[in-house]
PDB file of C-alpha atoms in Angstrom:
ATOM      1  CA  MET A   1      -4.782  38.023  -5.920  1.00  0.00           C
ATOM      2  CA  SER A   2      -7.230  39.606  -3.471  1.00  0.00           C
ATOM      3  CA  THR A   3      -9.053  38.196  -0.457  1.00  0.00           C
ATOM      4  CA  SER A   4     -12.444  39.134  -1.910  1.00  0.00           C
ATOM      5  CA  LYS A   5     -11.844  36.923  -4.949  1.00  0.00           C
ATOM      6  CA  MET A   6     -10.179  34.048  -3.086  1.00  0.00           C
ATOM      7  CA  ALA A   7     -12.419  31.020  -2.516  1.00  0.00           C
ATOM      8  CA  ILE A   8     -11.339  28.737   0.322  1.00  0.00           C
ATOM      9  CA  PRO A   9     -12.784  25.482   1.655  1.00  0.00           C
ATOM     10  CA  GLN A  10     -15.229  25.679   4.545  1.00  0.00           C
ATOM     11  CA  GLY A  11     -13.695  25.823   7.996  1.00  0.00           C
ATOM     12  CA  TRP A  12     -10.588  27.851   7.121  1.00  0.00           C
ATOM     13  CA  GLN A  13     -10.035  31.470   8.212  1.00  0.00           C
ATOM     14  CA  LEU A  14      -8.253  33.621   5.592  1.00  0.00           C
ATOM     15  CA  LEU A  15      -6.527  36.758   6.823  1.00  0.00           C
ATOM     16  CA  PRO A  16      -6.190  39.734   4.437  1.00  0.00           C
ATOM     17  CA  ILE A  17      -3.506  38.991   1.859  1.00  0.00           C
ATOM     18  CA  VAL A  18      -0.395  41.018   2.624  1.00  0.00           C
ATOM     19  CA  GLU A  19       1.734  42.791   0.022  1.00  0.00           C
ATOM     20  CA  THR A  20       5.162  42.119   1.537  1.00  0.00           C
ATOM     21  CA  ILE A  21       6.236  40.335   4.696  1.00  0.00           C
ATOM     22  CA  PRO A  22       9.509  38.912   5.985  1.00  0.00           C
ATOM     23  CA  SER A  23       8.019  35.424   6.494  1.00  0.00           C
ATOM     24  CA  THR A  24       4.432  34.159   6.713  1.00  0.00           C
ATOM     25  CA  ASN A  25       5.537  31.373   9.063  1.00  0.00           C
ATOM     26  CA  THR A  26       7.294  33.785  11.400  1.00  0.00           C
ATOM     27  CA  TRP A  27       4.266  36.113  11.521  1.00  0.00           C
ATOM     28  CA  LEU A  28       1.842  33.286  12.354  1.00  0.00           C
ATOM     29  CA  LYS A  29       4.164  31.958  15.063  1.00  0.00           C
ATOM     30  CA  GLU A  30       4.361  35.397  16.662  1.00  0.00           C
ATOM     31  CA  HIS A  31       0.571  35.891  16.630  1.00  0.00           C
ATOM     32  CA  ALA A  32      -0.602  32.291  17.095  1.00  0.00           C
ATOM     33  CA  GLU A  33      -1.939  32.810  20.604  1.00  0.00           C
ATOM     34  CA  HIS A  34      -4.598  35.245  19.377  1.00  0.00           C
ATOM     35  CA  LEU A  35      -5.574  33.435  16.168  1.00  0.00           C
ATOM     36  CA  GLN A  36      -8.124  30.698  15.479  1.00  0.00           C
ATOM     37  CA  ASP A  37      -7.390  27.158  14.416  1.00  0.00           C
ATOM     38  CA  LYS A  38      -6.935  26.805  10.623  1.00  0.00           C
ATOM     39  CA  THR A  39      -5.996  30.454  10.092  1.00  0.00           C
ATOM     40  CA  ILE A  40      -4.335  31.144   6.720  1.00  0.00           C
ATOM     41  CA  LEU A  41      -1.852  33.873   5.862  1.00  0.00           C
ATOM     42  CA  ILE A  42      -0.861  34.549   2.237  1.00  0.00           C
ATOM     43  CA  ALA A  43       1.732  37.057   1.052  1.00  0.00           C
ATOM     44  CA  ARG A  44       2.429  38.344  -2.436  1.00  0.00           C
ATOM     45  CA  GLU A  45       6.116  38.539  -1.533  1.00  0.00           C
ATOM     46  CA  GLN A  46       8.434  37.387   1.254  1.00  0.00           C
ATOM     47  CA  THR A  47      11.723  39.119   1.975  1.00  0.00           C
ATOM     48  CA  GLN A  48      12.999  36.478   4.403  1.00  0.00           C
ATOM     49  CA  GLY A  49      11.263  33.307   3.244  1.00  0.00           C
ATOM     50  CA  ARG A  50      12.567  30.268   5.104  1.00  0.00           C
ATOM     51  CA  GLY A  51      12.963  26.567   4.436  1.00  0.00           C
ATOM     52  CA  ARG A  52      14.258  23.682   6.524  1.00  0.00           C
ATOM     53  CA  SER A  53      17.596  24.089   8.325  1.00  0.00           C
ATOM     54  CA  ASP A  54      17.167  27.885   8.123  1.00  0.00           C
ATOM     55  CA  ARG A  55      17.731  27.919   4.370  1.00  0.00           C
ATOM     56  CA  SER A  56      16.288  30.894   2.540  1.00  0.00           C
ATOM     57  CA  PHE A  57      13.363  30.424   0.135  1.00  0.00           C
ATOM     58  CA  HIS A  58      13.267  32.784  -2.848  1.00  0.00           C
ATOM     59  CA  SER A  59       9.833  34.456  -2.794  1.00  0.00           C
ATOM     60  CA  ALA A  60       9.580  36.892  -5.713  1.00  0.00           C
ATOM     61  CA  ARG A  61       6.506  39.111  -5.852  1.00  0.00           C
ATOM     62  CA  ASP A  62       3.497  37.471  -7.519  1.00  0.00           C
ATOM     63  CA  ARG A  63       5.593  34.597  -8.909  1.00  0.00           C
ATOM     64  CA  GLY A  64       4.662  32.013  -6.315  1.00  0.00           C
ATOM     65  CA  LEU A  65       2.209  30.957  -3.649  1.00  0.00           C
ATOM     66  CA  TYR A  66       3.566  31.870  -0.212  1.00  0.00           C
ATOM     67  CA  LEU A  67       1.050  30.528   2.271  1.00  0.00           C
ATOM     68  CA  SER A  68       1.181  29.488   5.921  1.00  0.00           C
ATOM     69  CA  VAL A  69      -1.492  27.848   8.048  1.00  0.00           C
ATOM     70  CA  LEU A  70      -1.960  27.558  11.801  1.00  0.00           C
ATOM     71  CA  LEU A  71      -3.232  24.283  13.251  1.00  0.00           C
ATOM     72  CA  LYS A  72      -4.319  24.129  16.881  1.00  0.00           C
ATOM     73  CA  GLU A  73      -6.981  21.448  17.167  1.00  0.00           C
ATOM     74  CA  THR A  74      -5.908  18.644  14.831  1.00  0.00           C
ATOM     75  CA  ILE A  75      -2.413  18.009  16.133  1.00  0.00           C
ATOM     76  CA  SER A  76      -2.605  15.437  19.002  1.00  0.00           C
ATOM     77  CA  ASP A  77       0.781  13.681  19.158  1.00  0.00           C
ATOM     78  CA  LEU A  78       1.364  13.627  15.417  1.00  0.00           C
ATOM     79  CA  PRO A  79       5.095  13.255  14.629  1.00  0.00           C
ATOM     80  CA  LEU A  80       6.445  16.331  12.861  1.00  0.00           C
ATOM     81  CA  THR A  81       7.984  14.132  10.153  1.00  0.00           C
ATOM     82  CA  LYS A  82       4.596  12.593   9.340  1.00  0.00           C
ATOM     83  CA  LEU A  83       2.857  15.968   9.295  1.00  0.00           C
ATOM     84  CA  THR A  84       5.504  17.257   6.892  1.00  0.00           C
ATOM     85  CA  ALA A  85       5.087  14.195   4.678  1.00  0.00           C
ATOM     86  CA  LEU A  86       1.293  14.596   4.567  1.00  0.00           C
ATOM     87  CA  CYS A  87       1.664  18.284   3.684  1.00  0.00           C
ATOM     88  CA  ALA A  88       3.987  17.317   0.829  1.00  0.00           C
ATOM     89  CA  LEU A  89       1.403  14.771  -0.331  1.00  0.00           C
ATOM     90  CA  ALA A  90      -1.334  17.431  -0.231  1.00  0.00           C
ATOM     91  CA  THR A  91       0.857  19.731  -2.350  1.00  0.00           C
ATOM     92  CA  HIS A  92       1.602  16.932  -4.828  1.00  0.00           C
ATOM     93  CA  ARG A  93      -2.125  16.219  -5.184  1.00  0.00           C
ATOM     94  CA  ALA A  94      -3.067  19.893  -5.461  1.00  0.00           C
ATOM     95  CA  ILE A  95      -0.608  20.559  -8.290  1.00  0.00           C
ATOM     96  CA  LYS A  96      -1.915  17.512 -10.150  1.00  0.00           C
ATOM     97  CA  GLU A  97      -5.548  18.546  -9.707  1.00  0.00           C
ATOM     98  CA  SER A  98      -5.245  22.267 -10.464  1.00  0.00           C
ATOM     99  CA  CYS A  99      -2.350  22.316 -12.963  1.00  0.00           C
ATOM    100  CA  GLN A 100      -2.543  18.850 -14.579  1.00  0.00           C
ATOM    101  CA  LEU A 101       1.093  18.285 -13.642  1.00  0.00           C
ATOM    102  CA  THR A 102       2.426  15.121 -12.003  1.00  0.00           C
ATOM    103  CA  THR A 103       5.263  15.769  -9.575  1.00  0.00           C
ATOM    104  CA  GLN A 104       7.486  13.703  -7.308  1.00  0.00           C
ATOM    105  CA  ILE A 105       8.357  14.076  -3.634  1.00  0.00           C
ATOM    106  CA  LYS A 106      11.947  14.192  -2.414  1.00  0.00           C
ATOM    107  CA  TRP A 107      11.983  13.183   1.240  1.00  0.00           C
ATOM    108  CA  VAL A 108      10.717  14.704   3.211  1.00  0.00           C
ATOM    109  CA  ASN A 109       9.234  17.948   1.953  1.00  0.00           C
ATOM    110  CA  ASP A 110      10.401  18.958  -1.546  1.00  0.00           C
ATOM    111  CA  ILE A 111       8.192  18.771  -4.645  1.00  0.00           C
ATOM    112  CA  LEU A 112      10.118  18.060  -7.852  1.00  0.00           C
ATOM    113  CA  CYS A 113       9.422  17.892 -11.573  1.00  0.00           C
ATOM    114  CA  GLN A 114      12.137  16.615 -13.878  1.00  0.00           C
ATOM    115  CA  GLU A 115      14.661  17.139 -11.050  1.00  0.00           C
ATOM    116  CA  HIS A 116      13.652  20.802 -10.622  1.00  0.00           C
ATOM    117  CA  LYS A 117      12.379  21.904  -7.197  1.00  0.00           C
ATOM    118  CA  LEU A 118       8.931  23.460  -7.528  1.00  0.00           C
ATOM    119  CA  ALA A 119       7.967  23.683  -3.875  1.00  0.00           C
ATOM    120  CA  GLY A 120       9.019  23.161  -0.286  1.00  0.00           C
ATOM    121  CA  ILE A 121       7.187  22.845   3.011  1.00  0.00           C
ATOM    122  CA  LEU A 122       8.282  24.049   6.438  1.00  0.00           C
ATOM    123  CA  CYS A 123       6.460  22.620   9.482  1.00  0.00           C
ATOM    124  CA  GLU A 124       7.209  24.215  12.833  1.00  0.00           C
ATOM    125  CA  ALA A 125       5.826  23.242  16.229  1.00  0.00           C
ATOM    126  CA  LEU A 126       4.897  25.664  18.998  1.00  0.00           C
ATOM    127  CA  TYR A 127       5.407  24.078  22.409  1.00  0.00           C
ATOM    128  CA  GLU A 128       3.829  24.334  25.821  1.00  0.00           C
ATOM    129  CA  GLY A 129       6.516  22.749  27.960  1.00  0.00           C
ATOM    130  CA  THR A 130       7.538  19.653  26.008  1.00  0.00           C
ATOM    131  CA  HIS A 131       4.164  19.145  24.325  1.00  0.00           C
ATOM    132  CA  PRO A 132       3.265  20.809  21.015  1.00  0.00           C
ATOM    133  CA  LYS A 133       0.280  23.136  21.348  1.00  0.00           C
ATOM    134  CA  ALA A 134       0.137  24.210  17.699  1.00  0.00           C
ATOM    135  CA  PHE A 135       1.788  23.784  14.317  1.00  0.00           C
ATOM    136  CA  VAL A 136       2.584  26.420  11.729  1.00  0.00           C
ATOM    137  CA  ILE A 137       2.980  25.010   8.230  1.00  0.00           C
ATOM    138  CA  GLY A 138       4.474  27.079   5.443  1.00  0.00           C
ATOM    139  CA  PHE A 139       4.085  26.283   1.750  1.00  0.00           C
ATOM    140  CA  GLY A 140       6.363  27.924  -0.790  1.00  0.00           C
ATOM    141  CA  ILE A 141       5.376  27.020  -4.351  1.00  0.00           C
ATOM    142  CA  ASN A 142       7.041  28.463  -7.459  1.00  0.00           C
ATOM    143  CA  VAL A 143       4.058  28.985  -9.742  1.00  0.00           C
ATOM    144  CA  PHE A 144       5.132  31.268 -12.605  1.00  0.00           C
ATOM    145  CA  SER A 145       8.338  31.327 -14.638  1.00  0.00           C
ATOM    146  CA  GLN A 146      11.067  33.561 -13.251  1.00  0.00           C
ATOM    147  CA  GLU A 147      14.796  34.167 -13.013  1.00  0.00           C
ATOM    148  CA  PHE A 148      16.075  32.465  -9.881  1.00  0.00           C
ATOM    149  CA  PRO A 149      19.164  33.645  -8.006  1.00  0.00           C
ATOM    150  CA  PRO A 150      22.064  31.170  -7.658  1.00  0.00           C
ATOM    151  CA  MET A 151      21.169  28.460  -5.144  1.00  0.00           C
ATOM    152  CA  ASP A 152      22.148  24.926  -4.174  1.00  0.00           C
ATOM    153  CA  ASN A 153      19.114  23.182  -5.615  1.00  0.00           C
ATOM    154  CA  GLN A 154      17.797  23.353  -9.173  1.00  0.00           C
ATOM    155  CA  PRO A 155      14.636  25.469  -8.932  1.00  0.00           C
ATOM    156  CA  GLY A 156      11.798  25.570 -11.406  1.00  0.00           C
ATOM    157  CA  ALA A 157       8.206  26.760 -11.622  1.00  0.00           C
ATOM    158  CA  ILE A 158       4.945  24.964 -12.310  1.00  0.00           C
ATOM    159  CA  ALA A 159       4.433  27.078 -15.445  1.00  0.00           C
ATOM    160  CA  ASP A 160       7.711  25.719 -16.854  1.00  0.00           C
ATOM    161  CA  PHE A 161       6.209  22.213 -17.039  1.00  0.00           C
ATOM    162  CA  SER A 162       2.423  22.411 -16.775  1.00  0.00           C
ATOM    163  CA  PRO A 163       0.337  21.807 -19.923  1.00  0.00           C
ATOM    164  CA  ILE A 164      -2.026  24.586 -18.779  1.00  0.00           C
ATOM    165  CA  THR A 165      -1.568  28.093 -17.417  1.00  0.00           C
ATOM    166  CA  PRO A 166      -1.541  27.816 -13.611  1.00  0.00           C
ATOM    167  CA  SER A 167      -4.232  29.579 -11.618  1.00  0.00           C
ATOM    168  CA  MET A 168      -3.107  30.841  -8.217  1.00  0.00           C
ATOM    169  CA  SER A 169      -6.645  30.752  -6.818  1.00  0.00           C
ATOM    170  CA  ALA A 170      -7.318  27.234  -8.103  1.00  0.00           C
ATOM    171  CA  LEU A 171      -4.001  26.001  -6.700  1.00  0.00           C
ATOM    172  CA  THR A 172      -4.719  27.616  -3.316  1.00  0.00           C
ATOM    173  CA  PHE A 173      -8.181  26.067  -3.054  1.00  0.00           C
ATOM    174  CA  ALA A 174      -6.870  22.636  -4.095  1.00  0.00           C
ATOM    175  CA  LEU A 175      -3.988  22.818  -1.621  1.00  0.00           C
ATOM    176  CA  LEU A 176      -6.255  23.636   1.340  1.00  0.00           C
ATOM    177  CA  ARG A 177      -8.797  21.003   0.312  1.00  0.00           C
ATOM    178  CA  HIS A 178      -6.196  18.276   0.048  1.00  0.00           C
ATOM    179  CA  LEU A 179      -4.540  19.369   3.287  1.00  0.00           C
ATOM    180  CA  ASP A 180      -7.946  19.002   4.941  1.00  0.00           C
ATOM    181  CA  LEU A 181      -8.335  15.510   3.484  1.00  0.00           C
ATOM    182  CA  CYS A 182      -4.868  14.441   4.620  1.00  0.00           C
ATOM    183  CA  LEU A 183      -5.547  15.666   8.153  1.00  0.00           C
ATOM    184  CA  GLN A 184      -8.899  13.867   8.224  1.00  0.00           C
ATOM    185  CA  HIS A 185      -7.196  10.612   7.230  1.00  0.00           C
ATOM    186  CA  ILE A 186      -4.036  10.923   9.308  1.00  0.00           C
ATOM    187  CA  ASP A 187      -4.213   7.304  10.481  1.00  0.00           C
ATOM    188  CA  ASP A 188      -5.190   5.797   7.131  1.00  0.00           C
ATOM    189  CA  PRO A 189      -2.186   3.766   5.872  1.00  0.00           C
ATOM    190  CA  LYS A 190      -3.231   4.545   2.288  1.00  0.00           C
ATOM    191  CA  GLU A 191      -2.016   8.130   2.765  1.00  0.00           C
ATOM    192  CA  MET A 192       1.577   7.140   3.485  1.00  0.00           C
ATOM    193  CA  GLU A 193       1.407   4.485   0.785  1.00  0.00           C
ATOM    194  CA  GLU A 194       0.539   7.192  -1.756  1.00  0.00           C
ATOM    195  CA  TYR A 195       3.415   9.276  -0.377  1.00  0.00           C
ATOM    196  CA  ARG A 196       5.774   6.346  -1.028  1.00  0.00           C
ATOM    197  CA  MET A 197       4.443   5.929  -4.567  1.00  0.00           C
ATOM    198  CA  ALA A 198       5.218   9.603  -5.272  1.00  0.00           C
ATOM    199  CA  SER A 199       8.729   9.359  -3.812  1.00  0.00           C
ATOM    200  CA  CYS A 200      11.706   9.870  -6.110  1.00  0.00           C
ATOM    201  CA  VAL A 201      14.191   8.497  -3.555  1.00  0.00           C
ATOM    202  CA  LEU A 202      12.622   5.212  -2.465  1.00  0.00           C
ATOM    203  CA  HIS A 203      14.738   2.254  -3.677  1.00  0.00           C
ATOM    204  CA  HIS A 204      17.500   4.557  -4.897  1.00  0.00           C
ATOM    205  CA  THR A 205      20.959   5.460  -3.709  1.00  0.00           C
ATOM    206  CA  VAL A 206      21.158   8.961  -2.254  1.00  0.00           C
ATOM    207  CA  GLN A 207      23.736  11.118  -0.524  1.00  0.00           C
ATOM    208  CA  ILE A 208      22.935  11.759   3.141  1.00  0.00           C
ATOM    209  CA  GLN A 209      24.060  14.971   4.827  1.00  0.00           C
ATOM    210  CA  GLU A 210      24.068  14.918   8.641  1.00  0.00           C
ATOM    211  CA  GLY A 211      25.879  17.929  10.046  1.00  0.00           C
ATOM    212  CA  ASN A 212      29.388  17.855   8.605  1.00  0.00           C
ATOM    213  CA  ARG A 213      29.118  14.195   7.661  1.00  0.00           C
ATOM    214  CA  SER A 214      28.160  13.103   4.138  1.00  0.00           C
ATOM    215  CA  TYR A 215      27.774   9.518   2.961  1.00  0.00           C
ATOM    216  CA  PRO A 216      25.919   7.404   0.358  1.00  0.00           C
ATOM    217  CA  ALA A 217      23.021   5.195   1.429  1.00  0.00           C
ATOM    218  CA  ASP A 218      20.366   2.971  -0.092  1.00  0.00           C
ATOM    219  CA  VAL A 219      16.817   4.096   0.687  1.00  0.00           C
ATOM    220  CA  ILE A 220      14.944   0.917   1.582  1.00  0.00           C
ATOM    221  CA  GLY A 221      11.740   2.325   3.031  1.00  0.00           C
ATOM    222  CA  ILE A 222       9.652   5.165   4.429  1.00  0.00           C
ATOM    223  CA  ASP A 223       7.770   4.192   7.573  1.00  0.00           C
ATOM    224  CA  ASP A 224       4.244   5.182   8.571  1.00  0.00           C
ATOM    225  CA  ASP A 225       5.560   8.161  10.558  1.00  0.00           C
ATOM    226  CA  GLY A 226       7.400   9.499   7.506  1.00  0.00           C
ATOM    227  CA  ALA A 227      10.870   8.512   8.712  1.00  0.00           C
ATOM    228  CA  LEU A 228      13.428   7.415   6.121  1.00  0.00           C
ATOM    229  CA  GLN A 229      14.826   3.892   6.362  1.00  0.00           C
ATOM    230  CA  ILE A 230      18.291   3.538   4.870  1.00  0.00           C
ATOM    231  CA  ARG A 231      20.975   0.883   4.489  1.00  0.00           C
ATOM    232  CA  VAL A 232      24.618   1.863   4.836  1.00  0.00           C
ATOM    233  CA  GLY A 233      26.788  -1.148   4.134  1.00  0.00           C
ATOM    234  CA  THR A 234      25.268  -3.896   6.271  1.00  0.00           C
ATOM    235  CA  LYS A 235      23.619  -1.534   8.771  1.00  0.00           C
ATOM    236  CA  VAL A 236      20.028  -0.338   8.618  1.00  0.00           C
ATOM    237  CA  ARG A 237      19.155   3.056  10.114  1.00  0.00           C
ATOM    238  CA  THR A 238      16.046   5.204  10.504  1.00  0.00           C
ATOM    239  CA  LEU A 239      16.362   8.947   9.872  1.00  0.00           C
ATOM    240  CA  ARG A 240      13.873  11.535  11.079  1.00  0.00           C
ATOM    241  CA  SER A 241      15.981  14.571  10.268  1.00  0.00           C
ATOM    242  CA  ALA A 242      18.666  14.863   7.598  1.00  0.00           C
ATOM    243  CA  GLU A 243      19.318  16.400   4.205  1.00  0.00           C
ATOM    244  CA  ILE A 244      19.445  14.091   1.212  1.00  0.00           C
ATOM    245  CA  HIS A 245      20.738  14.659  -2.284  1.00  0.00           C
ATOM    246  CA  ILE A 246      19.769  12.623  -5.319  1.00  0.00           C
ATOM    247  CA  ARG A 247      22.847  11.039  -6.847  1.00  0.00           C
ATOM    248  CA  PRO A 248      23.554  11.519 -10.588  1.00  0.00           C
ATOM    249  CA  ALA A 249      21.796   9.157 -12.965  1.00  0.00           C
ATOM    250  CA  ASN A 250      25.092   7.546 -14.026  1.00  0.00           C
ATOM    251  CA  ASP A 251      25.770   6.401 -10.467  1.00  0.00           C
ATOM    252  CA  VAL A 252      25.415   2.677  -9.866  1.00  0.00           C
ATOM    253  CA  PRO A 253      21.824   1.915  -8.789  1.00  0.00           C
ATOM    254  CA  SER A 254      21.307   0.505  -5.339  1.00  0.00           C
ATOM    255  CA  LYS A 255      20.724  -3.205  -4.848  1.00  0.00           C
ATOM    256  CA  THR A 256      17.238  -2.487  -3.577  1.00  0.00           C
ATOM    257  CA  ASN A 257      16.487  -0.633  -6.808  1.00  0.00           C
ATOM    258  CA  ARG A 258      17.855  -3.413  -9.017  1.00  0.00           C
ATOM    259  CA  ASN A 259      15.735  -5.974  -7.223  1.00  0.00           C
ATOM    260  CA  ALA A 260      12.571  -3.893  -7.047  1.00  0.00           C
ATOM    261  CA  ARG A 261       9.487  -5.352  -8.653  1.00  0.00           C
TER     262      ARG A 261
END
């Protein structure tokens, strides 16, 4: 994958593709002040790829798309949870368009296929005082089949499930195009409605992990800012930051799931 052969949508600025880097997100954060809006950094390999909650993201050489973008002008007061959700939606759409593979979204930022994690998104804000002045968004997508090291989730690659051979360049172009579209329609309620339709946790019972506390909850909604609405016993809560785990299929379905139409 070379810059000279990489087509990107109009308006984006693609830096030279790097061979190896600790983290594309970290590099863009460190150099953001001197870079233009909508700058893209792609690496063939990451040695310290990161996910949410400082988890590591396996980034084997030439087996995945490791791409980060810098946004400076299209941020306003957009909640980080909503931005993350829209980036997950863009990834979901891009995989469908370029690889003919339908995926699901596990709140808030994981892309799954048959319970295997294919991709994750990491959105990080850069602040000026208490106000965000830029966002760096990292996309880690497992594209080609590979041997994964032991990890908590069940990883997989697009090539393990796609009916066609994935194209890294086609996936990259589709991802940037759909990210553009999501950003252009930030306030359109249809975007979050499509996110809900792609969710694999909505109207299901999940396991919530908040710090050292773990408990089951029924997912009853996802609001327009991307926050998760849950029911625990008789109490309803809204979560903007937490880890969730899909409960085994033989668990008793939630009441909201049984009554869903």
